[in-house]
Coordinates of C-alpha atoms and ligand atoms in Angstrom, one line a residue:
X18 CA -79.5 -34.1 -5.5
X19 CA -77.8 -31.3 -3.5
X20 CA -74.1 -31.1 -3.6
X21 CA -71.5 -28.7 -1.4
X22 CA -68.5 -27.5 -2.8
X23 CA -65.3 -27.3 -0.1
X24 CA -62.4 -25.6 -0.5
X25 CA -58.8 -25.9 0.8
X26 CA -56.4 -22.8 -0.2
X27 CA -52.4 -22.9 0.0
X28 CA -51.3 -19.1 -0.1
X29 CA -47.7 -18.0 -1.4
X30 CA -46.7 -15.0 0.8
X31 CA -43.3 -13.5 -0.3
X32 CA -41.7 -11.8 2.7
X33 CA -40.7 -8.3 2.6
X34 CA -36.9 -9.1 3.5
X35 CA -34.5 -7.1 2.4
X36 CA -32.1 -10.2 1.6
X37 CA -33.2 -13.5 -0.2
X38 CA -33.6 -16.9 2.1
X39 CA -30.4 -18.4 1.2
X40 CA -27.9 -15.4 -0.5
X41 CA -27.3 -11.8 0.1
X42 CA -29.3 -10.5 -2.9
X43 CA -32.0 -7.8 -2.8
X44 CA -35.3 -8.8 -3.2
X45 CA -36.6 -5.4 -4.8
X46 CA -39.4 -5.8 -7.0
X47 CA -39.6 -4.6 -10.3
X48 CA -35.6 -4.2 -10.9
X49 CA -34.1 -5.1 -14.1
X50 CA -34.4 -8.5 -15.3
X51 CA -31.8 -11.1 -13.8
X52 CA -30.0 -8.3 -12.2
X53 CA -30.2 -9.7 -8.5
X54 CA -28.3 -13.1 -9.2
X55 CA -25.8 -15.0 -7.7
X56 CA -24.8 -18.2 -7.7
X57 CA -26.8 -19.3 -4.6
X58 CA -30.0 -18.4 -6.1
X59 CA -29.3 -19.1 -9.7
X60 CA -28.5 -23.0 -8.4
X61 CA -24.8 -23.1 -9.7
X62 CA -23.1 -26.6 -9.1
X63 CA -21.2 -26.0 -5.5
X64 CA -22.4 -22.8 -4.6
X65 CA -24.0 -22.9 -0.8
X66 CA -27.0 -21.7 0.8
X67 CA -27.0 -19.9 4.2
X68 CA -30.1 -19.0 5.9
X69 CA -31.1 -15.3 6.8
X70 CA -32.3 -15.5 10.2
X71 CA -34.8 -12.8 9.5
X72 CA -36.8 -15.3 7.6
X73 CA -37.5 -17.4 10.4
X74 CA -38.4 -14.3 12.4
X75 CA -40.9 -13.4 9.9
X76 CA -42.4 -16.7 9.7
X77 CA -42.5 -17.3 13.9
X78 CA -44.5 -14.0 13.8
X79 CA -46.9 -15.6 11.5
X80 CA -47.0 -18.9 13.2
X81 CA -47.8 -17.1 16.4
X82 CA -50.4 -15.0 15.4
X83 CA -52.2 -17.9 13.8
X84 CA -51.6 -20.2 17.0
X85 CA -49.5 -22.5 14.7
X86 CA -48.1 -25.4 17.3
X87 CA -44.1 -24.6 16.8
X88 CA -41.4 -27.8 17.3
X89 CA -37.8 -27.0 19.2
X90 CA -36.3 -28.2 15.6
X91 CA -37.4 -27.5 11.8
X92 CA -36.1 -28.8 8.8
X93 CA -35.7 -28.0 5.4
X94 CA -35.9 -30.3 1.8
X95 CA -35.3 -30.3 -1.3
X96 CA -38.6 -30.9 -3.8
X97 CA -37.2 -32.5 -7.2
X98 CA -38.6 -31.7 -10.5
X99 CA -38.3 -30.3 -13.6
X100 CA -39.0 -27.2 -14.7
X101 CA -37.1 -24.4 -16.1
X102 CA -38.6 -22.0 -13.0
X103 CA -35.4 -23.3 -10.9
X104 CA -32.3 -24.0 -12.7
X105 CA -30.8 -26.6 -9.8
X106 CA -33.7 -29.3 -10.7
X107 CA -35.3 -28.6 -7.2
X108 CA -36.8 -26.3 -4.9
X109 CA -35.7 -25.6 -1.2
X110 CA -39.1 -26.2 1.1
X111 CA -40.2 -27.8 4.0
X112 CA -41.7 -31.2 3.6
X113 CA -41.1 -33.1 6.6
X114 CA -40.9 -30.6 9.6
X115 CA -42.5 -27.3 8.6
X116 CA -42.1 -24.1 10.7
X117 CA -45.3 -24.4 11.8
X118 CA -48.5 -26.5 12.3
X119 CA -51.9 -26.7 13.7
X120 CA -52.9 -22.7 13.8
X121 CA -56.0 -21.8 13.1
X122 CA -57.7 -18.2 11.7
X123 CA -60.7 -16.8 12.5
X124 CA -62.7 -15.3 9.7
X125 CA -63.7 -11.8 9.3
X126 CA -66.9 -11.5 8.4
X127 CA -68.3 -14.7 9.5
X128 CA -66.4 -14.9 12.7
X129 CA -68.2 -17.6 14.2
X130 CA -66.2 -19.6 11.4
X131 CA -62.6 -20.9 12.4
X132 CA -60.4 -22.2 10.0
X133 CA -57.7 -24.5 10.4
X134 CA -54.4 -24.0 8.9
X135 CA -52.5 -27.4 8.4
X136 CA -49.3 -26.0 8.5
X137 CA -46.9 -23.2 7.5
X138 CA -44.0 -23.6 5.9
X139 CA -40.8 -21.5 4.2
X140 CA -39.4 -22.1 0.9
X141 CA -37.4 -20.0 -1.7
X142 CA -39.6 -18.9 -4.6
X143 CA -39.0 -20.0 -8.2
X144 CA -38.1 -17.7 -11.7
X145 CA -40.2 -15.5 -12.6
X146 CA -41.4 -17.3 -16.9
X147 CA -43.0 -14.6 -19.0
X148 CA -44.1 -14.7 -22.5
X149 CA -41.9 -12.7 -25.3
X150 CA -45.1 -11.3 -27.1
X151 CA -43.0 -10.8 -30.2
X152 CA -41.1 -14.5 -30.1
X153 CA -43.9 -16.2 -28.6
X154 CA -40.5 -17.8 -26.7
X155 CA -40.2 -17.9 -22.9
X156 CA -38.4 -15.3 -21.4
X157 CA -37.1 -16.3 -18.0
X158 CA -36.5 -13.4 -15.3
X159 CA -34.3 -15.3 -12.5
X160 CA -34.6 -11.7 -9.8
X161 CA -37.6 -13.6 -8.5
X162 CA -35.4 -16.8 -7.3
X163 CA -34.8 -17.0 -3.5
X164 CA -37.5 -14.7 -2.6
X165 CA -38.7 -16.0 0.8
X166 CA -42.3 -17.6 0.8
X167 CA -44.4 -18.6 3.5
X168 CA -46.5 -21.0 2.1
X169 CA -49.7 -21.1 4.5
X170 CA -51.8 -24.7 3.8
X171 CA -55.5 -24.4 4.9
X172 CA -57.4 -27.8 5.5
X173 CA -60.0 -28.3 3.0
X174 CA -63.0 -26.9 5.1
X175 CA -64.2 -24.3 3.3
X176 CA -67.1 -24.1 1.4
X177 CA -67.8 -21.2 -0.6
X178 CA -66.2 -18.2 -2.5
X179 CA -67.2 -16.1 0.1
X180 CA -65.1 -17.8 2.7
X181 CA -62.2 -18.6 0.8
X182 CA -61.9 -14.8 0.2
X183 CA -62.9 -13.8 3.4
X184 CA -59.4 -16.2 5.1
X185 CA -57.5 -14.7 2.1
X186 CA -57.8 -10.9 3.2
X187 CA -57.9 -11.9 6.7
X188 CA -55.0 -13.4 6.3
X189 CA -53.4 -10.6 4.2
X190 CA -54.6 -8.0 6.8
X191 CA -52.6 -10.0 9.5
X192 CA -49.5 -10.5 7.3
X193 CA -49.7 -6.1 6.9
X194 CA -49.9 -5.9 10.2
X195 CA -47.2 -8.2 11.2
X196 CA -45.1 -6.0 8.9
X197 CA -43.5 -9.3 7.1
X198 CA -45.2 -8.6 3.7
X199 CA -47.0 -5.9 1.7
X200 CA -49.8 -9.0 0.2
X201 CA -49.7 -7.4 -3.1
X202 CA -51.4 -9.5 -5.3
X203 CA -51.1 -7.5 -8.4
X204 CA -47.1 -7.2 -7.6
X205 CA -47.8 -11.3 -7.0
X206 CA -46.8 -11.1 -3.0
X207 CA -49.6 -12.9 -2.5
X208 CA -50.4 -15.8 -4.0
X209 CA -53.1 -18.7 -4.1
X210 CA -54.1 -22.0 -5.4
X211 CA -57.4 -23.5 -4.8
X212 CA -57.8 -26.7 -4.1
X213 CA -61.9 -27.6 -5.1
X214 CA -64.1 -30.7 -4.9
X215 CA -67.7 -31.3 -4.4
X216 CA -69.6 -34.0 -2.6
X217 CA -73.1 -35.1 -2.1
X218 CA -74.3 -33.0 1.2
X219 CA -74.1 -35.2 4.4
X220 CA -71.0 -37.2 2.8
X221 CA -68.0 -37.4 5.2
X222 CA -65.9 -38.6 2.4
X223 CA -63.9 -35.9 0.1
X224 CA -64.5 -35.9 -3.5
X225 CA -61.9 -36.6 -6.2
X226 CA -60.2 -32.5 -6.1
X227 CA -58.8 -30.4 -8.7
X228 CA -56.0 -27.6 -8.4
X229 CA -56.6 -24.2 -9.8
X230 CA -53.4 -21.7 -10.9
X231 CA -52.7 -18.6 -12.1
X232 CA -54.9 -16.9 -9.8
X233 CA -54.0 -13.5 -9.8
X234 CA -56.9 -11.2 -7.8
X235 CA -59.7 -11.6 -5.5
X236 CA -62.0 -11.5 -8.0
X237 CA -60.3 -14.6 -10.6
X238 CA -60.4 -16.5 -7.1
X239 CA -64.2 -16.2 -6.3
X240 CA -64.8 -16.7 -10.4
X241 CA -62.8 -19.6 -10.6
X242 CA -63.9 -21.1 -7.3
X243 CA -67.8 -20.6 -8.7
X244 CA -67.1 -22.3 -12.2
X245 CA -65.1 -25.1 -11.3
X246 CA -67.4 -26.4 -8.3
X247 CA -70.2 -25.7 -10.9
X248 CA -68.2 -27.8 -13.8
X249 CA -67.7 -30.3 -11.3
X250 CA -71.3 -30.9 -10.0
X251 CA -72.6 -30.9 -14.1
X252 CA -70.2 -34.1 -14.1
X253 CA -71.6 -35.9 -11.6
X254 CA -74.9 -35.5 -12.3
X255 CA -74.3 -36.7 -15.6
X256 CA -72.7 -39.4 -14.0
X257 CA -69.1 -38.7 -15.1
X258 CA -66.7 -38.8 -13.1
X259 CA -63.8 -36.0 -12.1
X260 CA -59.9 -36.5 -13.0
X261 CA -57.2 -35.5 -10.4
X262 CA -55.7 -32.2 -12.7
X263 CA -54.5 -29.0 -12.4
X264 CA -56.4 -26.4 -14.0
X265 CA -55.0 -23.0 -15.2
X266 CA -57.8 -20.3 -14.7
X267 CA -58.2 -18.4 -18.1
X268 CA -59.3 -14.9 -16.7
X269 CA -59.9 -13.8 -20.1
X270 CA -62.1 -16.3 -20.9
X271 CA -63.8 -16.9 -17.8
X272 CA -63.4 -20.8 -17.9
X273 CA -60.6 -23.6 -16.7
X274 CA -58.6 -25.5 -18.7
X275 CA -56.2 -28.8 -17.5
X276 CA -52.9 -28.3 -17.3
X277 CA -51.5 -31.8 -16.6
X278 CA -53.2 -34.6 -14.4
X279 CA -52.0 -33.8 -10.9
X280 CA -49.2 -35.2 -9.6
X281 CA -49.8 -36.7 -6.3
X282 CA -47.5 -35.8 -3.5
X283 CA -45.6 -39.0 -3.9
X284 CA -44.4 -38.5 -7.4
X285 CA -42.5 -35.4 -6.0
X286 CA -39.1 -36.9 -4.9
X287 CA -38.3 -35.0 -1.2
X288 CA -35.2 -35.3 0.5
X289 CA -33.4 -33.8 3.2
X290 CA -31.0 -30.6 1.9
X291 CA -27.9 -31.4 3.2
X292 CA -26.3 -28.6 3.1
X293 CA -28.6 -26.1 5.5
X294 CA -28.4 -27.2 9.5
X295 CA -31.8 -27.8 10.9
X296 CA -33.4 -24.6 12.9
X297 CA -32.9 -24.8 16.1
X298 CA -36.2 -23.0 18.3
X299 CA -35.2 -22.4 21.2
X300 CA -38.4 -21.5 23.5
X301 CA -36.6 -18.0 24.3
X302 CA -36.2 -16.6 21.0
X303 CA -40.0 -17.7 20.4
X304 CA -41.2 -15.5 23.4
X305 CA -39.0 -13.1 22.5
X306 CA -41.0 -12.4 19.4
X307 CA -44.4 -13.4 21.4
X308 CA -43.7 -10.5 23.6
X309 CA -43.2 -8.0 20.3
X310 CA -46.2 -9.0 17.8
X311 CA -48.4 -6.3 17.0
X312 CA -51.6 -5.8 17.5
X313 CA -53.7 -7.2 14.8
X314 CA -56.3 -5.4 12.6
X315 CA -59.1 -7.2 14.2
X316 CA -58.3 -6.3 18.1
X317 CA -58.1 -2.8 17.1
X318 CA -61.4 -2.8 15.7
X319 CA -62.8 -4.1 19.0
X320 CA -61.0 -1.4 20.8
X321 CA -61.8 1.8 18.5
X322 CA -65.3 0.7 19.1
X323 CA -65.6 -0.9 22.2
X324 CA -63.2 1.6 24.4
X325 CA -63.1 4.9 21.6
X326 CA -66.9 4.9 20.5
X327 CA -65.4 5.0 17.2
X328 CA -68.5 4.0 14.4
X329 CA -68.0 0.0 12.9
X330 CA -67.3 1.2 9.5
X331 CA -64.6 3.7 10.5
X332 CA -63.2 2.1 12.8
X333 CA -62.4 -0.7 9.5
X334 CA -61.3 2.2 7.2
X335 CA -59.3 2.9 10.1
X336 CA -57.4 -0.3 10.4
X337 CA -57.6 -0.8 6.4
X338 CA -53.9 0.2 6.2
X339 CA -51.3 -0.1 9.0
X340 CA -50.0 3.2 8.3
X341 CA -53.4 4.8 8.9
X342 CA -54.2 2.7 12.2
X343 CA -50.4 4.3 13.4
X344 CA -51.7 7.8 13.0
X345 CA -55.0 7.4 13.9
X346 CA -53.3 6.1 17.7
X347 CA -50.7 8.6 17.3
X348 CA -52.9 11.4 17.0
X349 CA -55.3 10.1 20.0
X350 CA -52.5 9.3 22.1
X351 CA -51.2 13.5 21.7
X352 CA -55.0 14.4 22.8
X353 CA -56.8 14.5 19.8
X354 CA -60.4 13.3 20.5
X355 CA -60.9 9.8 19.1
X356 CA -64.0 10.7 16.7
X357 CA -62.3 14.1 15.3
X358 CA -59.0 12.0 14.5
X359 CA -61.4 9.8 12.7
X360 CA -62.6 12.7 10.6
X361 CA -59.8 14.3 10.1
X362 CA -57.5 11.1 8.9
X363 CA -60.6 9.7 7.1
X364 CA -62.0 12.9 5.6
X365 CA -59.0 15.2 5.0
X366 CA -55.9 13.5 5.0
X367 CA -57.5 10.7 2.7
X368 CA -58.5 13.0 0.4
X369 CA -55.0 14.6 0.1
X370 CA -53.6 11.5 0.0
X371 CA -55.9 10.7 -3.0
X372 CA -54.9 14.2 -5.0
X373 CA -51.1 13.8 -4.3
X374 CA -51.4 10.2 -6.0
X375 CA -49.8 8.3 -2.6
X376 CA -51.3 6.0 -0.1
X377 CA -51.0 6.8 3.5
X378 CA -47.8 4.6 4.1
X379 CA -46.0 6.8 1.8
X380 CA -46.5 9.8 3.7
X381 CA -44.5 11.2 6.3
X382 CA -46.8 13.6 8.1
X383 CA -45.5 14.0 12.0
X384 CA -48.7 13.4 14.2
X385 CA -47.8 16.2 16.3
X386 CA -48.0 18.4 12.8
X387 CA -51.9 16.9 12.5
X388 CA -52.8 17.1 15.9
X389 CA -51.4 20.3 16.0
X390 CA -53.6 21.4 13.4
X391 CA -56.7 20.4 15.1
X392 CA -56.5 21.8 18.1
X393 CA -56.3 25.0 16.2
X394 CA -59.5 24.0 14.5
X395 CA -61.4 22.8 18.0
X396 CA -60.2 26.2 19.6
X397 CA -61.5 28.6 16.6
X398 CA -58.0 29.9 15.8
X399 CA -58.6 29.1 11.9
X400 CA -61.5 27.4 10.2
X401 CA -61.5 23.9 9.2
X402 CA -61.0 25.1 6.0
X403 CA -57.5 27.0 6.8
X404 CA -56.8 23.2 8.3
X405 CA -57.6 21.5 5.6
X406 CA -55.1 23.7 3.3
X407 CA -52.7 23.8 6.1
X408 CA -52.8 19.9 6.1
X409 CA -52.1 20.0 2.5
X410 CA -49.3 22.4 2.9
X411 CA -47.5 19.7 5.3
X412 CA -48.1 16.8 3.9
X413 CA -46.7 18.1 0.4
X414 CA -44.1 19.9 1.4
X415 CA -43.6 19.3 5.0
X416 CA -43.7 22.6 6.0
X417 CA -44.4 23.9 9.6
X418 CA -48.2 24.5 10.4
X419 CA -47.7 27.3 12.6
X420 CA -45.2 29.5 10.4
X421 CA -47.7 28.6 7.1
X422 CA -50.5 29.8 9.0
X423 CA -48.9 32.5 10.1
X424 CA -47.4 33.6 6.4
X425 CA -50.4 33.0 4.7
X426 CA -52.7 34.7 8.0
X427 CA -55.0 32.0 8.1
X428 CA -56.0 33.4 11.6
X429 CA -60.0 33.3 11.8
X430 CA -61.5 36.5 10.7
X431 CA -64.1 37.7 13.2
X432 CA -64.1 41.2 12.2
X433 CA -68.1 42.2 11.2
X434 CA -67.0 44.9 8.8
X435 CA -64.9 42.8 7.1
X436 CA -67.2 39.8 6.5
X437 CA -70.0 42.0 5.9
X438 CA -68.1 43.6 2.9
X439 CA -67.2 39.7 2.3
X440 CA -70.9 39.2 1.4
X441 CA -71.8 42.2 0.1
X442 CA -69.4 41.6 -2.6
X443 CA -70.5 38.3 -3.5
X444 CA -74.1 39.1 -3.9
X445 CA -72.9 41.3 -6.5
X446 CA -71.2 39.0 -8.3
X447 CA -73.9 36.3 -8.0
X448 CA -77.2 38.7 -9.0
X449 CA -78.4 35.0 -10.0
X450 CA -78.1 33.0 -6.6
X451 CA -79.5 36.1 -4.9
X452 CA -82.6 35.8 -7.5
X453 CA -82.8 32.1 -7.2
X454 CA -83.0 32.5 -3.3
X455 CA -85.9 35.0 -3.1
X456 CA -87.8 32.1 -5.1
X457 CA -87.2 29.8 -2.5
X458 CA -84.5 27.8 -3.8
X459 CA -82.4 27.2 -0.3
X460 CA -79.7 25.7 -2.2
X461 CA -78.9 29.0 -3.3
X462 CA -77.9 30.2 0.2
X463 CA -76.0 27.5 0.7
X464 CA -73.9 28.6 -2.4
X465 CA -73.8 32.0 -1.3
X466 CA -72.1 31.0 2.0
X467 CA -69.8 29.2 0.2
X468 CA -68.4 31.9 -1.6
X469 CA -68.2 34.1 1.1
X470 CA -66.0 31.8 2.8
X471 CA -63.9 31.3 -0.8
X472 CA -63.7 34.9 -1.2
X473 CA -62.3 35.2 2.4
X474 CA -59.3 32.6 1.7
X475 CA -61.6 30.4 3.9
X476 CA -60.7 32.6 7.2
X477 CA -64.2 33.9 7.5
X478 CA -66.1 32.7 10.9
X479 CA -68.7 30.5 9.9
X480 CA -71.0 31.2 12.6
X481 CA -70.1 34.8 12.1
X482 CA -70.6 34.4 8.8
X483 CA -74.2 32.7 8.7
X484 CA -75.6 34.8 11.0
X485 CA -74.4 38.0 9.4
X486 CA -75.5 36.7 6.1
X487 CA -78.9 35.3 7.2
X488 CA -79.0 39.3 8.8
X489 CA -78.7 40.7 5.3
X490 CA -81.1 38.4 3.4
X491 CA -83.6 39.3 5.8
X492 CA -82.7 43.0 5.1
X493 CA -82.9 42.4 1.6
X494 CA -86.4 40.6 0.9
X495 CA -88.0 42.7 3.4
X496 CA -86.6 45.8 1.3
X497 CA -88.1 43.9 -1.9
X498 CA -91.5 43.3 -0.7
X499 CA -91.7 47.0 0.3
Ligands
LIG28 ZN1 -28.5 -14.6 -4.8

């Protein structure tokens, strides 16, 4: 009997505010323990929350982009239960009129496939609970409470590994490009349960579903998603049946293990908080912030292809960061030609990036400084080599191309004599590759060129260059056979 597995996903994304939700405290990550407390977020009796307005901003951009339906009024509610994650016995959420609802997300790589997203809604996040490895006691860190979450609700239509991870990075390249969250799972910005059941094929019905936790990268997800659909269909074809639980994913071990039988919605208690107004949308400040959304990831593919002839797979390393999809248009919009700006970002300035240890949002590099460079390149003032170090020069130091160049005289060396001596030098250091290219090894040459242009700082002509030394070798085996 053939069985399908589907999926529904709810994904915690903390917002890169600079405030909590409800109290002035920093949200930086990593800080001391408990050392961005207040009484707001640590739940002490009588102390108020207010709402930071950026917040809602940063959940209307997320609304929008996924077509959410938004209502003139939201609402938020306390969710009642206990656990030492929030020390006021319940969590501010939205239960009864969420931000947002009915949106939808169109999947990356299967794009004919549209997802719907239930709703989206904002809450405060909970205490960060660690284990003391010495103790074995809990160790509670409270920095982590108030944090603003979106929590994004799928409905339960997916049906594989593949798709639930193809809507989670979809939906993390949107919430990077919205600017609202860096979607760092290993930091535990982003975060997901699964909901999983299984069903005979054909059945219209949903099977009896478990929850999975402590799901903490891509790979746990698609792992976990595979076992448990797997565990669950070994059930029912032994005729046993499935119990409503959540499961805590055991990366380690590679298997599931139930936490507690799952409580159903109604045995959370929800209320009303009275002590936050509800949000007024007013239609204004939603087109307002319509009429600013960025462009997402996925348009700008289209585009770099469609309208720059840039390549499929560059134009995706491209738009793999935010930062690199602002130089990339920087740099075309001061002239650069659209595929050199792809080789220069993606060749050079990745690999500097790389060697200096930093991603490409960490660097400041003015466009003007790169493009600058490459037009110096394209008109044969220095080699690409001389831009490559001049690059590096910039980028670590932010020095200015032109005076480098100029200090270092990177200027292109056309001057025969000069290159000749360049060569003649090398194939006396290199007896060997000169020996190895008389017996036809061609690799040898292509050695011997690249010392030339070492031994000339890199400021040798390379056409120059391979002409003068294809001159010579000629010169040379002709004055061998003789
Ligand atoms: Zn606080």
């Amino acid at each position: 009997m053939d069985y399908e597995t589907v999926i529904g996903l709810e994904i915690h994304v903390e917002l890169q505010t600079e405030e909590k939700i409800f109290c002035s405290c920093p949200t930086t990550f990593g800080a001391l323990e408990n050392s961005q407390i207040c009484p707001v977020c640590r739940g002490l009796p009588g102390a108020r929350p207010v709402l930071n307005p950026q917040v809602v901003n940063f959940a209307l951009r997320l609304c929008l982009a996924t077509g959410c339906r938004i209502d003139p009024m939201s609402r938020f509610d306390r969710k009642f239960y206990d656990y030492p994650d929030l020390p006021k016995g319940y969590q501010i959420t939205q239960w009864f009129q969420p931000i947002g609802r009915e949106g939808s997300v169109r999947l990356t790589h299967q794009p004919s496939r549209v997802i719907r997203i239930r709703e989206i809604h904002m809450e405060e996040d909970t205490a960060r609970l660690t284990e003391d490895p010495e103790s074995g006691g809990i160790q509670i860190d409270y920095n982590r409470c108030g944090v603003p979450l979106l929590e994004i609700v799928t409905q339960p239509e997916l049906s594989s590994a593949e798709e639930a991870i193809d809507l989670i990075t979809t939906l993390r390249e949107m919430v990077l490009f919205l600017g609202i969250s860096d979607g760092r799972m290993e930091q535990g910005s982003l975060r997901v349960d699964v909901n999983i059941s299984v069903r005979r094929k054909g059945d219209q019905t949903l099977g009896v579903r478990t929850e999975m936790k402590n799901l903490s990268s891509l790979k746990a997800i698609s792992r976990a998603i595979r076992h448990e659909s797997q565990r669950q269909i070994k059930r029912l074809q032994a005729g046993k049946i499935i119990r409503p639980a959540t499961r805590r994913w055991d990366e380690k071990r590679q298997e599931s293990r139930a936490l507690r039988s799952k409580e159903m919605a109604a045995d959370y208690r929800y209320d009303p908080e009275p002590d936050l107004p509800p949000v007024h949308l007013e239609a204004a400040r939603i087109e307002a912030i319509r009429a600013r959304l960025p462009e997402m990831a996925s348009v700008k593919r289209k585009r770099y292809v469609g309208q720059l002839g840039i390549r499929p797979e560059d134009a995706s390393l491209l738009t793999s960061s935010p930062a690199l999809s602002a130089q990339f248009e920087a740099l075309t919009d001061q002239g650069t030609a659209p595929a050199d700006a792809a080789g220069w970002l993606l060749g050079e300035f990745l690999q500097i990036c790389r060697r200096q240890g930093c991603t490409p949002a960490k660097i400041t590099l003015p466009p003007g400084n790169l493009a600058w460079i490459i037009r110096q390149v394209e008109n044969g003032r220095i080699t690409r080599m001389s831009g490559r170090r001049t690059l590096e020069a910039v980028m670590a130091d932010n020095v200015d191309p032109q005076d480098y160049i100029e200090i270092h005289q990177l200027a292109i060396q056309t001057d025969q004599d000069q290159i000749q001596r360049w060569i003649d030098e090398v194939l006396r250091q290199y007896p060997g590759a000169l020996r190895d290219y008389f017996r036809g090894r061609t690799k040898a040459r292509v050695f011997i060129m690249g010392q030339v242009m070492r031994l000339s700082g890199g400021r040798a002509d390379p056409a120059l260059s391979a002409r003068l030394l294809e001159q010579t070798l000629a010169s040379l085996s002709d004055s061998q056979r003789q």
